[in-house]
Every structure is written in C-alpha cells, then in structure tokens.
XYZ file of C-alpha atoms in Angstrom:
343
model
C -37.211 113.951 93.149
C -34.225 114.174 90.372
C -33.374 117.960 88.700
C -34.619 118.592 85.767
C -32.618 119.596 82.871
C -33.999 123.635 82.849
C -33.089 122.840 86.678
C -29.840 121.894 86.415
C -28.291 124.415 83.864
C -29.783 127.457 85.686
C -28.404 125.820 88.909
C -25.203 125.694 87.536
C -25.493 129.651 85.816
C -26.234 130.755 89.514
C -23.498 128.865 91.214
C -20.932 129.992 88.580
C -21.908 133.586 88.594
C -22.365 133.389 91.977
C -18.122 132.218 92.768
C -17.900 134.867 90.640
C -19.527 137.577 91.934
C -20.040 136.951 95.395
C -24.073 138.644 95.123
C -26.909 137.121 95.997
C -28.311 136.012 92.136
C -31.916 136.957 90.973
C -33.882 135.635 87.960
C -33.657 138.477 85.996
C -29.799 138.215 85.988
C -29.526 134.800 85.146
C -32.561 135.508 82.404
C -29.986 138.275 80.854
C -26.943 136.783 81.136
C -27.266 133.356 79.982
C -29.563 133.315 77.551
C -31.394 129.863 77.844
C -34.590 130.692 76.183
C -36.577 131.566 79.680
C -38.457 134.365 80.575
C -37.285 136.193 83.711
C -41.275 134.230 85.226
C -40.064 130.980 84.369
C -36.769 131.394 86.422
C -38.466 132.624 89.085
C -39.981 129.796 89.504
C -37.825 126.953 89.152
C -35.540 129.123 91.740
C -38.642 128.982 94.072
C -38.446 124.941 93.388
C -34.640 125.003 94.058
C -34.601 126.753 96.821
C -37.262 124.189 98.207
C -35.548 121.686 97.322
C -31.919 122.843 98.875
C -29.892 123.552 96.155
C -30.295 127.518 96.871
C -30.602 129.974 99.427
C -32.155 133.233 100.372
C -30.292 135.242 102.995
C -31.720 138.118 102.690
C -35.586 139.393 102.136
C -35.027 140.432 98.674
C -35.736 137.494 95.327
C -31.152 136.932 94.963
C -31.057 133.749 95.602
C -27.415 131.890 96.594
C -25.748 128.089 96.568
C -26.184 126.024 99.274
C -23.580 123.546 100.354
C -26.367 120.996 98.683
C -26.197 122.947 95.525
C -22.517 123.382 95.933
C -22.178 120.284 95.838
C -24.446 118.883 92.840
C -21.873 121.241 90.829
C -19.006 119.433 92.372
C -19.920 116.262 91.561
C -20.745 117.500 88.385
C -17.309 118.190 87.786
C -15.451 114.901 88.929
C -17.995 112.926 86.406
C -16.830 114.482 84.055
C -13.457 114.852 84.656
C -10.498 114.262 82.218
C -7.472 114.037 84.149
C -5.214 116.746 80.866
C -2.210 116.570 83.703
C 1.519 115.934 80.980
C 3.358 114.040 81.760
C 6.487 115.867 82.851
C 10.363 114.495 82.431
C 11.604 114.688 86.522
C 14.983 115.403 87.959
C 17.843 114.249 88.191
C 19.016 113.568 91.736
C 21.668 116.180 91.013
C 18.980 118.218 90.136
C 17.007 119.168 93.310
C 18.228 120.106 97.299
C 17.231 116.762 98.971
C 15.530 118.203 101.143
C 12.146 116.448 101.903
C 10.037 118.789 103.880
C 11.962 121.503 101.999
C 10.254 120.227 98.641
C 7.096 119.655 100.104
C 6.573 123.566 101.419
C 8.855 124.798 97.962
C 5.011 123.163 96.014
C 2.146 123.931 98.351
C 4.303 127.599 98.329
C 3.442 127.405 94.171
C -0.253 126.449 94.843
C -1.011 128.602 97.129
C 0.069 131.545 94.609
C -1.434 130.009 92.061
C -4.579 129.405 93.106
C -4.421 132.616 95.822
C -6.530 130.317 98.223
C -4.548 129.491 101.457
C -3.328 125.972 101.231
C -2.043 123.378 103.688
C 0.629 120.500 103.315
C 0.781 116.823 105.192
C 4.392 116.334 105.393
C 5.670 112.550 104.177
C 6.492 109.958 107.305
C 8.976 107.692 105.557
C 9.614 104.633 107.817
C 12.472 104.294 109.513
C 13.862 107.250 109.687
C 17.190 107.127 110.891
C 19.956 109.728 111.610
C 22.805 109.788 109.056
C 24.371 112.544 110.229
C 25.022 114.947 113.042
C 26.411 118.409 112.959
C 27.557 120.848 115.384
C 28.655 124.026 114.283
C 29.983 127.347 116.640
C 27.917 130.343 116.100
C 29.587 132.324 119.844
C 31.562 131.298 122.286
C 28.521 129.704 123.714
C 25.485 128.727 120.863
C 25.986 126.547 118.590
C 23.620 125.065 115.896
C 22.740 121.084 115.887
C 22.460 120.152 112.202
C 20.851 116.949 111.557
C 20.062 114.447 108.345
C 18.137 111.200 108.707
C 18.801 108.767 105.527
C 15.858 109.993 104.094
C 17.380 113.796 103.354
C 15.002 115.531 105.997
C 16.994 118.030 107.541
C 16.536 119.184 110.743
C 18.852 122.462 113.028
C 18.477 123.614 116.198
C 20.055 126.746 118.121
C 21.567 125.577 121.725
C 22.556 128.302 123.608
C 25.001 127.368 126.837
C 25.882 128.858 129.872
C 29.452 128.718 129.188
C 31.439 129.368 126.363
C 33.068 126.407 124.155
C 36.342 125.778 122.792
C 35.908 125.720 119.218
C 39.148 123.196 118.738
C 36.448 120.756 120.566
C 34.264 120.691 117.810
C 36.251 118.090 116.163
C 35.434 116.027 118.667
C 32.105 116.877 119.260
C 30.877 116.265 115.852
C 32.860 112.451 115.502
C 31.479 111.609 118.992
C 28.171 112.247 118.126
C 28.065 110.811 115.182
C 30.216 107.906 116.718
C 27.131 106.798 118.559
C 24.033 108.589 117.419
C 24.505 108.315 113.072
C 22.371 104.941 111.910
C 22.476 103.785 115.522
C 18.581 102.918 116.535
C 16.117 104.554 119.356
C 17.192 101.764 121.773
C 21.024 102.558 121.319
C 20.409 105.940 121.578
C 18.699 106.344 123.608
C 21.172 103.338 126.446
C 23.928 106.467 125.034
C 21.957 109.843 127.021
C 21.074 107.927 129.197
C 24.669 106.184 130.366
C 27.308 107.522 128.541
C 27.589 110.627 127.549
C 27.801 112.759 130.384
C 31.668 110.416 131.006
C 32.300 110.825 127.093
C 31.755 114.537 127.455
C 34.481 114.869 129.909
C 35.503 118.418 130.545
C 32.201 119.360 127.930
C 29.655 117.944 130.601
C 28.166 120.794 131.546
C 26.109 120.307 127.332
C 24.927 117.330 128.202
C 21.370 118.887 129.237
C 20.805 120.370 125.425
C 22.643 118.281 123.780
C 20.476 115.650 125.987
C 16.804 117.372 125.441
C 18.065 118.589 120.826
C 18.248 115.026 120.554
C 15.500 113.423 122.537
C 13.288 116.455 120.709
C 14.485 115.719 117.414
C 13.444 111.705 117.136
C 10.351 113.080 118.669
C 9.661 115.484 115.712
C 10.705 112.706 113.043
C 7.677 110.752 114.254
C 5.857 113.307 114.162
C 3.620 114.387 110.872
C 3.807 118.379 110.245
C 1.397 120.369 109.114
C 2.705 123.195 106.745
C 0.539 126.618 106.317
C 1.096 128.648 103.487
C -0.909 131.710 101.864
C -2.860 131.400 104.892
C -3.399 136.319 103.776
C -5.570 134.726 100.846
C -8.614 134.594 103.108
C -8.867 138.392 103.708
C -9.174 138.751 99.564
C -12.803 137.056 100.322
C -15.902 139.059 101.223
C -17.036 136.546 102.706
C -13.920 137.668 105.417
C -14.283 140.763 105.694
C -15.789 140.012 108.940
C -13.147 140.436 111.878
C -14.337 137.436 114.156
C -14.724 135.080 111.073
C -11.147 136.123 109.330
C -10.085 135.394 113.372
C -12.221 132.049 113.630
C -9.835 130.949 110.542
C -6.115 132.034 112.092
C -7.350 129.969 114.721
C -8.146 127.129 112.817
C -4.762 127.355 110.920
C -3.167 126.942 114.332
C -4.861 124.346 114.818
C -2.196 121.068 113.933
C -3.863 118.490 115.408
C -7.514 119.183 113.928
C -5.872 119.325 110.886
C -4.185 116.837 110.764
C -7.900 115.388 110.693
C -8.788 117.046 108.037
C -6.256 116.368 105.273
C -6.323 112.675 106.352
C -7.098 110.958 102.387
C -9.879 109.231 102.774
C -10.586 108.621 99.240
C -6.985 108.229 96.992
C -8.284 111.308 94.644
C -9.274 114.457 94.880
C -11.777 114.509 97.539
C -13.670 117.854 97.640
C -15.746 118.430 101.532
C -18.112 121.730 101.456
C -19.177 123.607 104.986
C -21.360 121.369 107.125
C -20.450 118.300 104.734
C -16.911 118.578 106.999
C -16.531 116.357 110.396
C -15.631 120.040 112.608
C -17.401 122.430 113.375
C -14.983 125.076 112.406
C -15.063 123.848 109.486
C -18.493 124.501 109.033
C -17.974 127.601 106.395
C -14.952 126.591 104.710
C -14.504 124.522 102.393
C -11.587 121.894 101.782
C -10.190 120.271 98.487
C -7.418 117.661 99.067
C -5.229 115.153 96.881
C -2.743 112.452 97.980
C 0.782 112.770 96.596
C 2.706 109.614 96.709
C 6.241 108.151 96.039
C 6.697 105.091 93.968
C 3.073 104.671 94.022
C 2.941 104.976 97.789
C 0.927 107.208 99.565
C 3.336 109.758 101.830
C 1.677 113.228 102.530
C -1.244 115.289 101.833
C -1.963 118.973 100.366
C -5.537 120.596 99.996
C -6.719 123.921 99.786
C -8.720 125.836 101.622
C -11.368 128.404 101.928
C -14.800 129.696 101.904
C -17.897 127.752 100.326
C -17.609 129.751 97.436
C -14.317 127.910 95.435
C -13.273 127.916 91.646
C -13.340 124.330 92.026
C -12.838 123.970 88.321
C -9.838 125.509 88.511
C -9.005 124.818 92.238
C -9.488 121.005 91.472
C -7.351 121.331 87.851
C -4.299 123.143 89.922
C -4.584 120.655 92.695
C -4.071 117.350 90.322
C -1.465 118.735 88.407
C 0.898 119.774 91.671
C 0.632 117.028 93.429
C 1.417 114.617 90.229
C 3.974 116.631 89.479
C 5.251 116.781 93.170
C 4.208 112.625 93.463
C 7.391 112.482 89.899
C 9.670 114.440 91.429
C 9.686 112.423 94.857
C 9.399 109.120 93.344
C 12.033 109.968 91.290
C 14.843 111.229 94.200
C 13.434 108.460 96.418
C 13.102 105.359 93.922
C 15.735 103.790 96.344
C 14.712 104.624 99.709
C 11.609 102.998 99.811
C-alpha cells in the first residue's frame, strides 16, 4: 500500500527526530514538535499503520518507535529523488600547486571528509594502467639500512626500509642507484623479472649480499602496484554514536575496517552516482547494522576509485550526501587537472 501524504509527513518527522536524538519517538512528541494539525491519537494510529507496513519498529514495550531499514530507504529515496547538485565549480590547482603523489591526495580528501562529517570514511585507491616504475632511489639511513624509494610514471610513491646483515659503503650508492634505474625504470615486468632472476647478483659484485632483500622488495612493490589499496580515516568517530557504546558492536566495527578484502567489495561501484546501502540492504552480514554512502571519483571522466562514508543506520543522510558529493567532485577536478596527460 502506497504512503499517503499524512503518513509521509509523520514518517519523515520521526526519522528526522530520531537522527537528531537517537531516542524512540512517541506520538505526543510528534504532535508537540511538528505542528501538523493532528491530535496525538491520530498520529498514534498512523504510527501503528506505519509499523504494520514495515516502516517503523518498536524496540521496547514503550510507545516510542524508531525507523526500520525500510523507513530509512523511503527517507533516502526522497532525498535522492529531489536532489539538486549545487556543488560549486572551483578552478583546479595547476600542476605546480600540488604535491603529485596519487595516494596522498586521496588520503587527504578522505581525512577532510572524515573531519567534516565526524564519520568514518573509506577510500578505494585508483588503479591506473599501465603503471611503470619511473625512478628508483636508494637512500642510506645507517651503515646497514637503506630506504628503497620508488616512483611510478603516474606519480605513485612507495618507500620501504631495508635491513642488511652487513654494512654497505656509502660510496656504492651511486653505483646501486644507476644500476637499478638502468635495469628497472621504464622496463616491462618481463624484463624486470629476467633481470632479478638472472643478472642482479652478478652485477652487484661485492655487495651481492643485498640481492635477496632487494629482490624481495622489488617484487613486493610490483605486487602492490597491481593491487587496489583501501584507506580508512576517522575510525574512532563510530564511538561517538550511542549505538556503539556497546563494546561488542564497536569491536565488530573495527574488525570490519581491518577486513580490506570485504571493504574492497563494499566499495565496488554499482551506480554512477551516490549509492546508499542501508542496514540489511548490504550484501554482507558484517554490514547489517551499518549504512554506507559511496560515490566514485573520476579522472577525465573515467572512474578511478570510490570514497564511502560508513556509520550507523541512524545518520544524517541529507548532510552526508551533500558533503561526499562536494568532496568527490572537487577531488575529480584536481586529479583530472594533474593527470590530464597521463591516461
């Protein structure tokens, strides 16, 4: 049975109030606060109908009701149906005005979004093909330690700390840097693997003892460049919600954030706009008490990755939809400007 206008107004009022207070709402509260011209008894009857239709739930024996997942779905669909994109068009920075480290740009925007919304944000890092190693630099930090710094042709920077069982003469670093850049930078994976398998130990000469650690690090970096990374920020914000004062629920939430494979699936884009999944609408049991608002960011019109907001089903959907839309549009503009010649 479709909702008539009166039921819609009452349901909308209950959801709005519950988002703000986290307390079950009774008919007298609605009658006093929302001036609908209806008696408490009439509102009570309408609320009973809404509960029977699945839009409300009664968590205890009290008269108060809270929205169900179906009720939130009505609310979110109403927001999206009437959504007007008022995101301001900003002039993106020039190439010289930003530090061109791809993953750091994404992390920066995820952090800003988490701070603004006071919710946990998760970001799926972009995967640009082809990714080739542009430059390698070995930097000594101690007599038996060095930093292995790798920069790809799409601006991704990776660094690793290497430890060795013997000391390395600092005078050899120029030779090591030249060798690795000559044999690895700009080369195909096939050429790199051939160098690592057949030639590296012989070419390293007196410092061949570092070969195993170098081979392991280079292979690890190549593997990571082929993987999609997941970044989370604002994880502690979940504890600000009364729903997550329960230690068991909080622990489950943090376990979810540690499950990168699951988050990767959660962030898989399914529509080319803002996508909201509420409670049991989510495919995964771990998400049954949570909602996720996600949308893609793009580079020159092509989807590069996804940013999402994760929190309890009682969230301010209107505000969060506005914030994530604005943030991802600005991020898309910046990335498109920086990498306009890359892909």
